[in-house]
Amino acid sequence: MQETRDQLEDVVQKIESVRDKLAPDMAEEEFVKIIDTIELASRLLSRLFGYGLMRFYADTQDQNAQTYFGQVQQLMAEFENRTLFFMLWWKSLEDEQAKRLKSASGDYQYWLEAVRLEKPYTLSEAEEKVINIKDVNGPKALYNLYESITNRYIFNLEVDGEIKKLTRGELAIYVRNPDHDLRAAAYQELFRVYDQDATILGQIYQYLLRDWHSENLGLRGYASPIAVRNLANDVPDEIIDNLLDVCRKNASLFQRFFRLKARWLGMDQLRRYDIYATVAKTEKTYDYSDAVQMMFESFRQFDPKMVKLAKRVFDEHHLDGEVRKGKQSGAFSLSVEPDLTPWIKQSYQGRLDDLATMAHELGHAIHAMLAEHHNALTHHSSLPLAETASTFCEMLLTDHLLAKDPDPEVQRDLLFRQMDDAYATIMRQAYFAMFERSAHEKVHEGASVDDMSQVYIENLQEQFGDSLELTDDFRQEWVAIPHFFDRPFYVYAYAFGQLLVLSLYQQYLEEGESFKPRYLEILAAGGSDSPARILERAGIDIRSADFWQGGFDVLKTSLERLEAIEIIT
Ligand SMILES: [Zn+2]
């Protein structure tokens, strides 16, 4: 690894040495050479990072791995600072000048374009510097304070007559518990603890929102608070407005789902505490080798190319599925460089969830491999398209299993899993984004913390209608959602990604064969163009409400299948 580090240092010095050569009228070949160097640096960094991450996550208790990973993170921050001058220079060019250099840059074009998106909202270098410096101890410090306050919370929950002291992550598991009282107790304990600090957390939120408003709308000239995020995602404002409208119109679909779930749980009406409750009594398990075969079978019905790519991951031993002590519990697929087969990490325990996770992560890996002809700067897809293959592969698996196993309990578990997941990823997140829209407006108008809680509970009332019993303890749930504080409007990307895939899946069901090459083309584009243009080239119009509605139609079919299964309680 020292070798890679030395090589990186040489490359970074090479980038630094071009500082004086940068000029609007510089030769195109000179310019492309610089980008080549930046691309090489990013490959080397990615190798160091990938190695560090995998080593650390393989055993989080390994002190050498911890130290090494810390060093890599520092190296990355240093790299960013040392090459910042290039980014600033590139952003500072006039459109005409940038156009000439960009059009000579081949596969780097979209990366260069994306860097310049913020140009109209960029201030002078001196102003940007002041904002950067002030942000560290301003909004960033406020968010750190939020983290410091909430990360020390300990939650007490009585389980089997014994009081357990839990972290938030551990507490969250109990909202799925089959025990009716335990689910309610888990939520009540969550709110009891957060409510003690709700005023102060709410105040932090107000400061953050005022800062967001005065910087982005006041100084930079963005049209609305959400427009800042839309630009970062490179998705036009009207597409997101449209997406959220379609979600709102389909709120009744999940209301219907909650009514059905109540019947499965033997209740007259669901409480808000019960929406994630599991209906499964026993869980079927799958051997690892059977799981791998099932992946291949599910992908084969779509395209043999996908099977070939998935096999590459196994053939090169790039999937670590073992359960080990000290191994980080999450799952991911890591694509280090375009030419390297991605690595997958999960802790396979044989449950249906583990099967779905494997399909999901293989989807990410297939996505990266299909886009491997791009360079290191454009091969990763951007946030709105990041889940296009992962969720699709999960859908392929679900459909394969539904077709293969007629056992009503298996069918029920598969469909409930799909609906629970769709609720949490689509509807909950879309309503979160709508809350944020109102909250940003209200804070600007001088709303108090209580006013915000009122906005929040009204948002929930609209979302659930009379489908469940909503108690007043949920009114301050918003202070417990870190994304609201950390990355305003980030949440809609979850709804966007998932609904996009469902809509694509609906097109696949309608069109069959002719859909396949268009879909594979979307994946092969990686991050080489804007999300809207990549989809447009594949004949998909995300501006149309019908497209998004297609996603809900898939869910409606799943719900109908679920409703047709005879209830066993
Ligand atoms: Zn994913």
Coordinates of C-alpha atoms and ligand atoms in Angstrom, one line a residue:
M1 CA 0.0 0.0 0.0
Q2 CA 2.9 2.3 0.6
E3 CA 3.7 2.0 -3.1
T4 CA 0.2 3.3 -4.0
R5 CA 0.6 6.1 -1.5
D6 CA 3.9 7.2 -3.0
Q7 CA 2.4 7.0 -6.5
L8 CA -0.5 9.2 -5.3
E9 CA 1.9 11.7 -3.9
D10 CA 3.7 11.9 -7.2
V11 CA 0.4 12.4 -9.1
V12 CA -0.9 15.1 -6.7
Q13 CA 2.4 17.0 -7.1
K14 CA 1.9 16.8 -10.8
I15 CA -1.6 18.3 -10.5
E16 CA -0.2 21.0 -8.3
S17 CA 2.5 21.9 -10.8
V18 CA -0.1 22.9 -13.5
R19 CA -1.5 25.7 -11.4
D20 CA 0.3 28.4 -13.4
K21 CA -0.5 26.8 -16.7
L22 CA -4.3 27.1 -16.3
A23 CA -5.7 29.6 -18.7
P24 CA -9.0 30.1 -20.5
D25 CA -7.2 29.8 -23.9
M26 CA -5.0 26.8 -23.0
A27 CA -4.6 24.0 -25.5
E28 CA -7.2 21.4 -25.4
E29 CA -4.7 18.5 -25.2
E30 CA -3.0 20.2 -22.2
F31 CA -6.4 20.5 -20.5
V32 CA -7.3 16.8 -21.1
K33 CA -3.9 15.7 -19.8
I34 CA -4.7 17.5 -16.5
I35 CA -8.0 15.7 -16.2
D36 CA -6.3 12.4 -17.0
T37 CA -4.0 13.1 -14.0
I38 CA -6.9 13.9 -11.8
E39 CA -8.6 10.7 -12.9
L40 CA -5.5 8.7 -12.1
A41 CA -5.3 10.3 -8.6
S42 CA -9.0 9.4 -8.0
R43 CA -8.3 5.8 -9.0
L44 CA -5.3 5.6 -6.6
L45 CA -7.3 7.2 -3.8
S46 CA -10.2 4.8 -4.4
R47 CA -7.9 1.9 -4.2
L48 CA -6.5 3.1 -0.8
F49 CA -10.0 3.9 0.4
G50 CA -11.5 0.6 -0.8
Y51 CA -8.8 -1.5 0.8
G52 CA -9.1 0.5 4.1
L53 CA -12.9 0.3 4.2
M54 CA -13.0 -3.4 3.5
R55 CA -10.3 -4.2 6.0
F56 CA -12.0 -2.1 8.7
Y57 CA -15.5 -3.5 8.1
A58 CA -14.2 -7.0 7.9
D59 CA -13.2 -6.6 11.6
T60 CA -14.1 -3.3 13.2
Q61 CA -12.1 -4.4 16.4
D62 CA -8.8 -4.6 14.5
Q63 CA -6.8 -1.6 15.7
N64 CA -4.4 -1.6 12.8
A65 CA -7.4 -1.5 10.4
Q66 CA -8.9 1.3 12.4
T67 CA -5.7 3.4 12.2
Y68 CA -5.2 2.7 8.6
F69 CA -8.7 3.7 7.7
G70 CA -8.4 6.9 9.7
Q71 CA -5.2 7.7 7.7
V72 CA -6.9 7.2 4.4
Q73 CA -9.8 9.5 5.3
Q74 CA -7.3 12.2 6.2
L75 CA -5.5 11.6 2.9
M76 CA -8.7 12.1 1.1
A77 CA -9.5 15.4 2.8
E78 CA -5.9 16.5 2.1
F79 CA -6.3 15.6 -1.6
E80 CA -9.4 17.7 -1.9
N81 CA -7.7 20.7 -0.4
R82 CA -4.7 20.4 -2.6
T83 CA -6.7 20.1 -5.8
L84 CA -9.4 22.7 -4.9
F85 CA -7.7 25.3 -7.0
F86 CA -8.5 23.4 -10.2
M87 CA -12.2 23.1 -9.3
L88 CA -12.4 26.8 -8.5
W89 CA -10.6 27.7 -11.7
W90 CA -12.9 25.5 -13.8
K91 CA -16.0 27.0 -12.2
S92 CA -14.7 30.5 -12.8
L93 CA -14.5 30.1 -16.6
E94 CA -17.0 31.8 -18.9
D95 CA -19.5 29.4 -20.6
E96 CA -17.9 29.8 -24.0
Q97 CA -14.4 29.1 -22.7
A98 CA -15.6 26.1 -20.7
K99 CA -17.5 24.7 -23.7
R100 CA -14.4 24.5 -25.9
L101 CA -12.4 22.6 -23.3
K102 CA -15.3 20.5 -22.3
S103 CA -16.2 19.3 -25.8
A104 CA -12.6 18.1 -26.3
S105 CA -12.8 16.0 -23.1
G106 CA -14.6 12.9 -24.3
D107 CA -16.0 10.7 -21.5
Y108 CA -15.0 13.4 -18.9
Q109 CA -17.7 15.8 -20.2
Y110 CA -20.5 15.2 -17.7
W111 CA -18.1 15.3 -14.8
L112 CA -16.9 18.7 -15.9
E113 CA -20.4 19.9 -16.5
A114 CA -21.6 18.7 -13.1
V115 CA -18.8 20.7 -11.4
R116 CA -20.0 23.8 -13.2
L117 CA -23.7 23.4 -12.3
E118 CA -23.3 25.6 -9.2
K119 CA -21.6 28.4 -11.1
P120 CA -24.7 30.7 -11.3
Y121 CA -25.0 30.4 -7.5
T122 CA -21.3 30.8 -6.7
L123 CA -20.1 33.9 -5.0
S124 CA -16.7 35.6 -5.2
E125 CA -13.7 33.6 -3.9
A126 CA -13.4 35.8 -0.8
E127 CA -17.1 35.3 0.0
E128 CA -16.9 31.6 -0.5
K129 CA -13.9 31.4 1.8
V130 CA -15.7 33.3 4.5
I131 CA -18.7 31.0 4.2
N132 CA -16.5 27.9 4.3
I133 CA -14.7 29.1 7.4
K134 CA -17.9 30.2 9.1
D135 CA -19.7 26.9 8.2
V136 CA -17.3 24.8 10.2
N137 CA -18.3 26.5 13.4
G138 CA -21.8 27.5 12.2
P139 CA -24.2 25.0 10.7
K140 CA -21.8 22.1 10.7
A141 CA -21.1 22.8 14.4
L142 CA -24.8 23.0 15.1
Y143 CA -25.3 19.6 13.4
N144 CA -22.4 18.1 15.4
L145 CA -24.1 19.4 18.5
Y146 CA -27.3 17.6 17.5
E147 CA -25.3 14.4 17.0
S148 CA -23.5 14.8 20.3
I149 CA -26.8 15.3 22.2
T150 CA -28.7 12.5 20.5
N151 CA -25.9 9.9 20.3
R152 CA -25.6 9.7 24.1
Y153 CA -29.2 8.7 24.5
I154 CA -29.8 5.4 26.2
F155 CA -33.3 3.8 25.9
N156 CA -34.8 1.6 28.5
L157 CA -37.1 -1.1 27.4
E158 CA -38.6 -3.9 29.4
V159 CA -38.2 -7.2 27.5
D160 CA -39.3 -10.5 29.2
G161 CA -39.4 -8.8 32.6
E162 CA -36.0 -7.4 32.3
I163 CA -35.1 -3.7 31.7
K164 CA -32.7 -3.5 28.7
K165 CA -30.5 -0.5 28.1
L166 CA -30.5 0.1 24.3
T167 CA -29.0 2.3 21.7
R168 CA -31.4 3.8 19.1
G169 CA -30.5 1.2 16.5
E170 CA -31.1 -1.6 19.0
L171 CA -34.4 -0.1 20.1
A172 CA -35.6 0.2 16.5
I173 CA -35.6 -3.5 16.0
Y174 CA -38.5 -3.8 18.4
V175 CA -40.9 -1.9 16.2
R176 CA -41.1 -5.1 14.1
N177 CA -41.7 -7.3 17.1
P178 CA -44.7 -9.6 17.1
D179 CA -45.5 -8.5 20.6
H180 CA -48.2 -5.8 20.4
D181 CA -47.3 -4.0 23.7
L182 CA -43.6 -4.2 23.1
R183 CA -44.0 -2.3 19.7
A184 CA -45.8 0.5 21.4
A185 CA -43.4 0.6 24.3
A186 CA -40.4 0.9 21.9
Y187 CA -41.9 4.0 20.3
Q188 CA -43.0 5.5 23.6
E189 CA -39.5 5.1 25.0
L190 CA -38.0 6.7 21.8
F191 CA -40.3 9.8 22.2
R192 CA -39.9 10.0 26.0
V193 CA -36.1 10.4 25.5
Y194 CA -36.2 12.8 22.6
D195 CA -39.1 14.9 24.1
Q196 CA -36.9 15.8 27.0
D197 CA -34.7 17.8 24.6
A198 CA -37.3 18.6 22.0
T199 CA -37.2 22.3 22.6
I200 CA -33.4 22.5 22.2
L201 CA -33.3 20.1 19.2
G202 CA -36.1 22.1 17.6
Q203 CA -34.2 25.3 18.2
I204 CA -31.1 23.8 16.5
Y205 CA -33.4 23.0 13.5
Q206 CA -34.7 26.5 13.3
Y207 CA -31.1 27.9 13.3
L208 CA -30.1 25.5 10.5
L209 CA -33.1 26.4 8.4
R210 CA -32.6 30.1 8.8
D211 CA -29.0 29.7 7.8
W212 CA -30.0 27.5 4.8
H213 CA -32.5 30.3 3.8
S214 CA -30.2 33.3 4.2
E215 CA -27.3 31.7 2.5
N216 CA -29.0 29.9 -0.4
L217 CA -31.9 32.2 -1.2
G218 CA -30.6 35.4 0.2
L219 CA -27.0 35.4 -1.0
R220 CA -26.8 32.8 -3.7
G221 CA -30.1 33.4 -5.4
Y222 CA -31.7 29.9 -5.4
A223 CA -35.5 30.1 -6.1
S224 CA -36.5 27.9 -3.2
P225 CA -35.0 25.8 -0.4
I226 CA -35.5 22.5 -2.2
A227 CA -33.9 23.9 -5.4
V228 CA -30.5 23.6 -3.7
R229 CA -30.8 19.9 -3.4
N230 CA -32.4 19.5 -6.8
L231 CA -29.4 21.1 -8.4
A232 CA -27.0 19.0 -6.5
N233 CA -28.9 15.9 -7.8
D234 CA -29.1 17.5 -11.2
V235 CA -32.8 17.0 -11.4
P236 CA -35.1 19.8 -12.5
D237 CA -37.4 21.3 -9.9
E238 CA -40.7 20.4 -11.7
I239 CA -39.8 16.7 -11.8
I240 CA -39.5 16.6 -8.0
D241 CA -42.7 18.6 -7.5
N242 CA -44.4 16.1 -9.9
L243 CA -43.0 13.1 -8.0
L244 CA -44.2 14.4 -4.7
D245 CA -47.7 15.1 -6.1
V246 CA -48.0 11.6 -7.5
C247 CA -47.0 10.2 -4.1
R248 CA -49.6 12.3 -2.3
K249 CA -52.3 11.1 -4.7
N250 CA -51.4 7.5 -3.9
A251 CA -51.5 7.8 -0.1
S252 CA -54.7 5.8 -0.1
L253 CA -52.8 2.8 -1.4
F254 CA -50.8 2.4 1.7
Q255 CA -53.9 3.2 3.8
R256 CA -55.5 0.2 2.2
F257 CA -52.4 -1.8 3.0
F258 CA -52.5 -0.8 6.7
R259 CA -56.2 -1.9 6.9
L260 CA -55.2 -5.2 5.5
K261 CA -52.3 -5.5 7.9
A262 CA -54.6 -4.9 10.8
R263 CA -56.7 -7.9 9.8
W264 CA -53.6 -10.1 9.6
L265 CA -52.6 -9.0 13.1
G266 CA -56.1 -9.7 14.3
M267 CA -56.8 -6.0 15.1
D268 CA -59.8 -3.8 14.2
Q269 CA -57.6 -0.9 13.4
L270 CA -53.8 -0.6 13.3
R271 CA -52.0 1.8 15.6
R272 CA -49.2 3.9 14.2
Y273 CA -47.0 1.7 16.4
D274 CA -47.8 -1.3 14.3
I275 CA -47.0 -0.4 10.7
Y276 CA -43.8 -2.3 10.6
A277 CA -45.1 -5.3 12.7
T278 CA -44.2 -8.6 11.2
V279 CA -47.1 -11.0 10.3
A280 CA -44.9 -14.0 9.8
K281 CA -45.1 -16.6 12.6
T282 CA -42.1 -18.7 11.5
E283 CA -39.5 -17.9 8.9
K284 CA -38.3 -20.1 6.1
T285 CA -34.5 -20.2 5.7
Y286 CA -32.4 -20.8 2.6
D287 CA -29.0 -22.4 2.4
Y288 CA -26.2 -20.2 1.1
S289 CA -25.5 -22.3 -2.0
D290 CA -29.3 -22.5 -2.8
A291 CA -29.4 -18.7 -2.5
V292 CA -26.6 -18.2 -5.0
Q293 CA -28.4 -20.5 -7.5
M294 CA -31.6 -18.6 -6.9
M295 CA -29.8 -15.4 -7.8
F296 CA -28.7 -16.8 -11.1
E297 CA -32.2 -18.2 -11.9
S298 CA -33.9 -14.9 -11.1
F299 CA -31.5 -12.8 -13.2
R300 CA -31.5 -15.4 -16.1
Q301 CA -35.2 -14.7 -16.8
F302 CA -34.3 -11.1 -17.5
D303 CA -30.9 -11.4 -19.3
P304 CA -28.1 -13.9 -19.4
K305 CA -25.6 -11.1 -19.4
M306 CA -26.6 -10.3 -15.9
V307 CA -26.0 -13.9 -14.8
K308 CA -22.5 -13.8 -16.4
L309 CA -21.7 -10.6 -14.4
A310 CA -23.0 -11.9 -11.2
K311 CA -21.0 -15.1 -11.6
R312 CA -17.9 -13.0 -12.0
V313 CA -18.3 -11.8 -8.5
F314 CA -18.5 -15.3 -7.1
D315 CA -15.7 -16.7 -9.4
E316 CA -13.3 -14.0 -8.2
H317 CA -14.3 -14.6 -4.6
H318 CA -15.5 -11.0 -4.2
L319 CA -18.5 -11.8 -2.0
D320 CA -17.9 -12.1 1.8
G321 CA -21.1 -13.5 3.2
E322 CA -19.8 -15.1 6.3
V323 CA -21.1 -14.1 9.8
R324 CA -18.2 -13.2 12.0
K325 CA -17.7 -11.5 15.3
G326 CA -16.5 -7.9 14.9
K327 CA -17.6 -7.7 11.3
Q328 CA -19.7 -4.6 10.5
S329 CA -23.3 -5.6 10.3
G330 CA -24.4 -3.7 7.2
A331 CA -24.2 -4.8 3.6
F332 CA -22.7 -3.0 0.6
S333 CA -21.2 -3.4 -2.8
L334 CA -18.0 -1.5 -3.4
S335 CA -16.8 -0.7 -6.9
V336 CA -13.3 0.5 -6.5
E337 CA -12.3 1.1 -10.1
P338 CA -14.1 0.6 -13.4
D339 CA -11.8 -2.3 -14.3
L340 CA -12.1 -4.2 -11.1
T341 CA -14.9 -6.5 -10.2
P342 CA -16.9 -5.0 -7.3
W343 CA -16.6 -6.4 -3.8
I344 CA -19.7 -7.3 -1.8
K345 CA -20.0 -7.7 1.9
Q346 CA -23.0 -9.0 3.8
S347 CA -23.6 -11.3 6.8
Y348 CA -25.7 -14.1 5.3
Q349 CA -28.0 -15.8 7.8
G350 CA -30.4 -17.5 5.4
R351 CA -33.5 -15.4 6.0
L352 CA -35.6 -14.0 3.2
D353 CA -34.1 -10.6 4.0
D354 CA -30.6 -11.9 3.5
L355 CA -31.7 -13.3 0.1
A356 CA -33.1 -9.9 -0.9
T357 CA -29.9 -8.2 0.3
M358 CA -27.8 -10.5 -1.8
A359 CA -29.9 -9.7 -4.9
H360 CA -29.7 -6.0 -4.0
E361 CA -25.9 -5.9 -3.7
L362 CA -25.4 -8.0 -6.7
G363 CA -27.6 -5.5 -8.6
H364 CA -25.2 -2.7 -7.5
A365 CA -22.2 -4.8 -8.7
I366 CA -23.9 -5.6 -12.1
H367 CA -24.6 -1.9 -12.5
A368 CA -20.9 -1.0 -12.0
M369 CA -19.7 -3.8 -14.3
L370 CA -22.1 -2.7 -17.1
A371 CA -20.6 0.8 -16.8
E372 CA -17.0 -0.3 -16.6
H373 CA -16.1 1.2 -20.0
H374 CA -16.4 4.7 -18.4
N375 CA -13.6 6.4 -16.6
A376 CA -13.1 6.6 -12.8
L377 CA -14.8 10.0 -12.7
T378 CA -18.0 9.1 -14.6
H379 CA -18.5 5.4 -13.9
H380 CA -20.4 5.7 -10.6
S381 CA -24.0 6.6 -11.2
S382 CA -25.3 9.7 -9.5
L383 CA -27.6 9.6 -6.5
P384 CA -31.0 9.5 -8.2
L385 CA -30.0 6.6 -10.4
A386 CA -27.8 4.8 -7.8
E387 CA -30.5 2.2 -6.9
T388 CA -31.7 1.5 -10.5
A389 CA -30.1 -2.0 -10.7
S390 CA -30.2 -3.0 -7.0
T391 CA -33.9 -2.6 -6.4
F392 CA -34.7 -4.0 -9.9
C393 CA -32.7 -7.2 -9.0
E394 CA -34.7 -7.5 -5.8
M395 CA -37.9 -7.3 -7.9
L396 CA -36.6 -10.0 -10.2
L397 CA -35.9 -12.2 -7.1
T398 CA -39.3 -11.6 -5.6
D399 CA -41.1 -12.4 -8.8
H400 CA -39.0 -15.5 -9.3
L401 CA -39.8 -16.8 -5.7
L402 CA -43.5 -15.9 -6.1
A403 CA -43.7 -18.0 -9.2
K404 CA -41.6 -20.9 -7.8
D405 CA -43.2 -21.4 -4.4
P406 CA -47.0 -21.5 -4.2
D407 CA -47.1 -21.9 -0.4
P408 CA -49.4 -19.1 0.7
E409 CA -47.2 -18.3 3.7
V410 CA -44.2 -17.8 1.5
Q411 CA -46.3 -15.7 -0.9
R412 CA -47.6 -13.6 2.0
D413 CA -44.1 -13.0 3.5
L414 CA -42.7 -12.0 0.1
L415 CA -45.5 -9.5 -0.6
F416 CA -45.6 -8.1 2.9
R417 CA -41.8 -7.6 2.7
Q418 CA -42.2 -5.7 -0.5
M419 CA -45.0 -3.5 0.7
D420 CA -43.3 -2.7 4.1
D421 CA -40.2 -1.8 2.2
A422 CA -42.1 0.3 -0.3
Y423 CA -43.9 2.2 2.5
A424 CA -40.7 3.0 4.3
T425 CA -38.7 4.0 1.2
I426 CA -41.4 5.8 -0.8
M427 CA -44.4 7.1 1.1
R428 CA -42.7 7.9 4.4
Q429 CA -39.8 9.7 2.7
A430 CA -42.0 11.6 0.3
Y431 CA -44.1 12.9 3.2
F432 CA -40.9 13.7 5.0
A433 CA -39.9 15.9 2.0
M434 CA -43.3 17.6 2.0
F435 CA -42.9 18.3 5.7
E436 CA -39.5 19.8 5.0
R437 CA -41.0 22.0 2.3
S438 CA -43.6 23.4 4.8
A439 CA -41.1 23.6 7.6
H440 CA -38.6 25.7 5.7
E441 CA -41.4 28.1 4.7
K442 CA -42.8 28.2 8.3
V443 CA -39.5 28.9 9.9
H444 CA -38.9 31.7 7.6
E445 CA -42.3 33.1 8.6
G446 CA -41.2 32.9 12.3
A447 CA -42.9 29.6 13.4
S448 CA -42.1 28.2 16.9
V449 CA -41.0 24.7 17.7
D450 CA -44.7 23.9 18.7
D451 CA -45.9 25.3 15.4
M452 CA -43.5 22.9 13.6
S453 CA -44.9 19.9 15.6
Q454 CA -48.3 21.0 14.5
V455 CA -47.2 21.0 10.9
Y456 CA -45.7 17.5 11.4
I457 CA -48.8 15.9 12.9
E458 CA -51.0 17.4 10.2
N459 CA -48.6 15.9 7.6
L460 CA -49.0 12.5 9.3
Q461 CA -52.8 12.9 9.5
E462 CA -53.0 13.5 5.8
Q463 CA -50.6 10.6 5.1
F464 CA -52.6 8.0 7.1
G465 CA -56.1 9.3 6.9
D466 CA -58.4 7.2 9.1
S467 CA -56.5 4.0 8.2
L468 CA -54.8 3.8 11.6
E469 CA -54.9 5.3 15.1
L470 CA -52.4 8.1 15.3
T471 CA -51.5 9.2 18.8
D472 CA -50.3 12.6 19.7
D473 CA -46.9 11.3 20.8
F474 CA -45.8 11.3 17.2
R475 CA -46.1 15.1 16.8
Q476 CA -42.5 15.6 17.8
E477 CA -41.1 12.7 15.8
W478 CA -39.4 15.1 13.4
V479 CA -36.8 16.1 16.0
A480 CA -35.6 12.5 15.8
I481 CA -34.9 12.4 12.0
P482 CA -31.2 13.3 11.5
H483 CA -31.5 13.8 7.8
F484 CA -33.7 16.9 8.3
F485 CA -30.8 18.5 10.2
D486 CA -27.9 17.1 8.3
R487 CA -28.9 17.2 4.6
P488 CA -32.2 19.1 3.9
F489 CA -34.4 17.4 1.3
Y490 CA -32.0 14.5 0.9
V491 CA -34.9 12.1 1.8
Y492 CA -36.8 12.4 -1.5
A493 CA -33.9 10.6 -3.3
Y494 CA -35.1 7.4 -1.6
A495 CA -38.6 7.8 -3.0
F496 CA -37.3 8.8 -6.4
G497 CA -35.0 5.8 -6.7
Q498 CA -37.5 3.2 -5.5
L499 CA -40.4 4.5 -7.5
L500 CA -38.3 4.9 -10.6
V501 CA -37.4 1.2 -10.4
L502 CA -41.0 0.2 -9.8
S503 CA -42.1 2.3 -12.8
L504 CA -39.3 0.7 -15.0
Y505 CA -40.4 -2.7 -13.8
Q506 CA -44.0 -1.9 -14.8
Q507 CA -42.7 -1.0 -18.3
Y508 CA -40.8 -4.3 -18.4
L509 CA -44.0 -6.2 -17.5
E510 CA -45.9 -4.3 -20.2
E511 CA -43.3 -4.4 -23.0
G512 CA -41.3 -7.5 -22.3
E513 CA -38.3 -8.1 -24.6
S514 CA -38.1 -4.6 -26.2
F515 CA -37.6 -3.1 -22.7
K516 CA -34.5 -5.1 -21.9
P517 CA -31.9 -3.4 -24.1
R518 CA -33.2 0.1 -23.1
Y519 CA -32.9 -0.8 -19.5
L520 CA -29.4 -2.2 -19.8
E521 CA -28.4 1.0 -21.6
I522 CA -29.5 3.1 -18.6
L523 CA -27.2 1.0 -16.4
A524 CA -24.3 1.1 -18.9
A525 CA -24.5 4.9 -18.8
G526 CA -23.2 4.9 -15.2
G527 CA -22.7 8.5 -14.2
S528 CA -21.7 9.7 -17.6
D529 CA -24.7 12.0 -18.1
S530 CA -27.5 13.7 -16.1
P531 CA -30.2 11.4 -14.7
A532 CA -32.9 13.0 -16.9
R533 CA -30.9 12.7 -20.1
I534 CA -29.9 9.1 -19.4
L535 CA -33.5 8.2 -18.9
E536 CA -34.7 10.2 -21.9
R537 CA -32.3 8.4 -24.2
A538 CA -33.9 5.2 -23.1
G539 CA -37.3 6.7 -24.0
I540 CA -38.4 7.4 -20.4
D541 CA -40.0 10.7 -19.6
I542 CA -39.8 11.3 -15.9
R543 CA -41.6 14.6 -16.4
S544 CA -44.8 12.7 -17.0
A545 CA -47.0 11.9 -14.0
D546 CA -48.1 8.7 -15.8
F547 CA -44.5 7.3 -15.6
W548 CA -44.4 7.7 -11.8
Q549 CA -48.0 6.3 -11.5
G550 CA -46.7 3.2 -13.2
G551 CA -44.7 2.5 -10.0
F552 CA -47.7 2.6 -7.8
D553 CA -49.5 0.3 -10.2
V554 CA -46.9 -2.4 -9.5
L555 CA -47.6 -2.0 -5.8
K556 CA -51.3 -2.0 -6.3
T557 CA -51.0 -5.4 -8.0
S558 CA -48.9 -6.7 -5.1
L559 CA -51.5 -5.4 -2.7
E560 CA -54.3 -7.1 -4.6
R561 CA -52.4 -10.4 -4.5
L562 CA -52.0 -10.0 -0.8
E563 CA -55.7 -9.3 -0.3
A564 CA -56.5 -12.5 -2.2
I565 CA -54.6 -14.7 0.3
E566 CA -56.9 -16.1 2.9
I567 CA -56.1 -14.7 6.3
I568 CA -54.6 -17.0 9.0
T569 CA -54.1 -15.3 12.3
Ligands
ZN1 ZN -28.5 0.0 -2.4

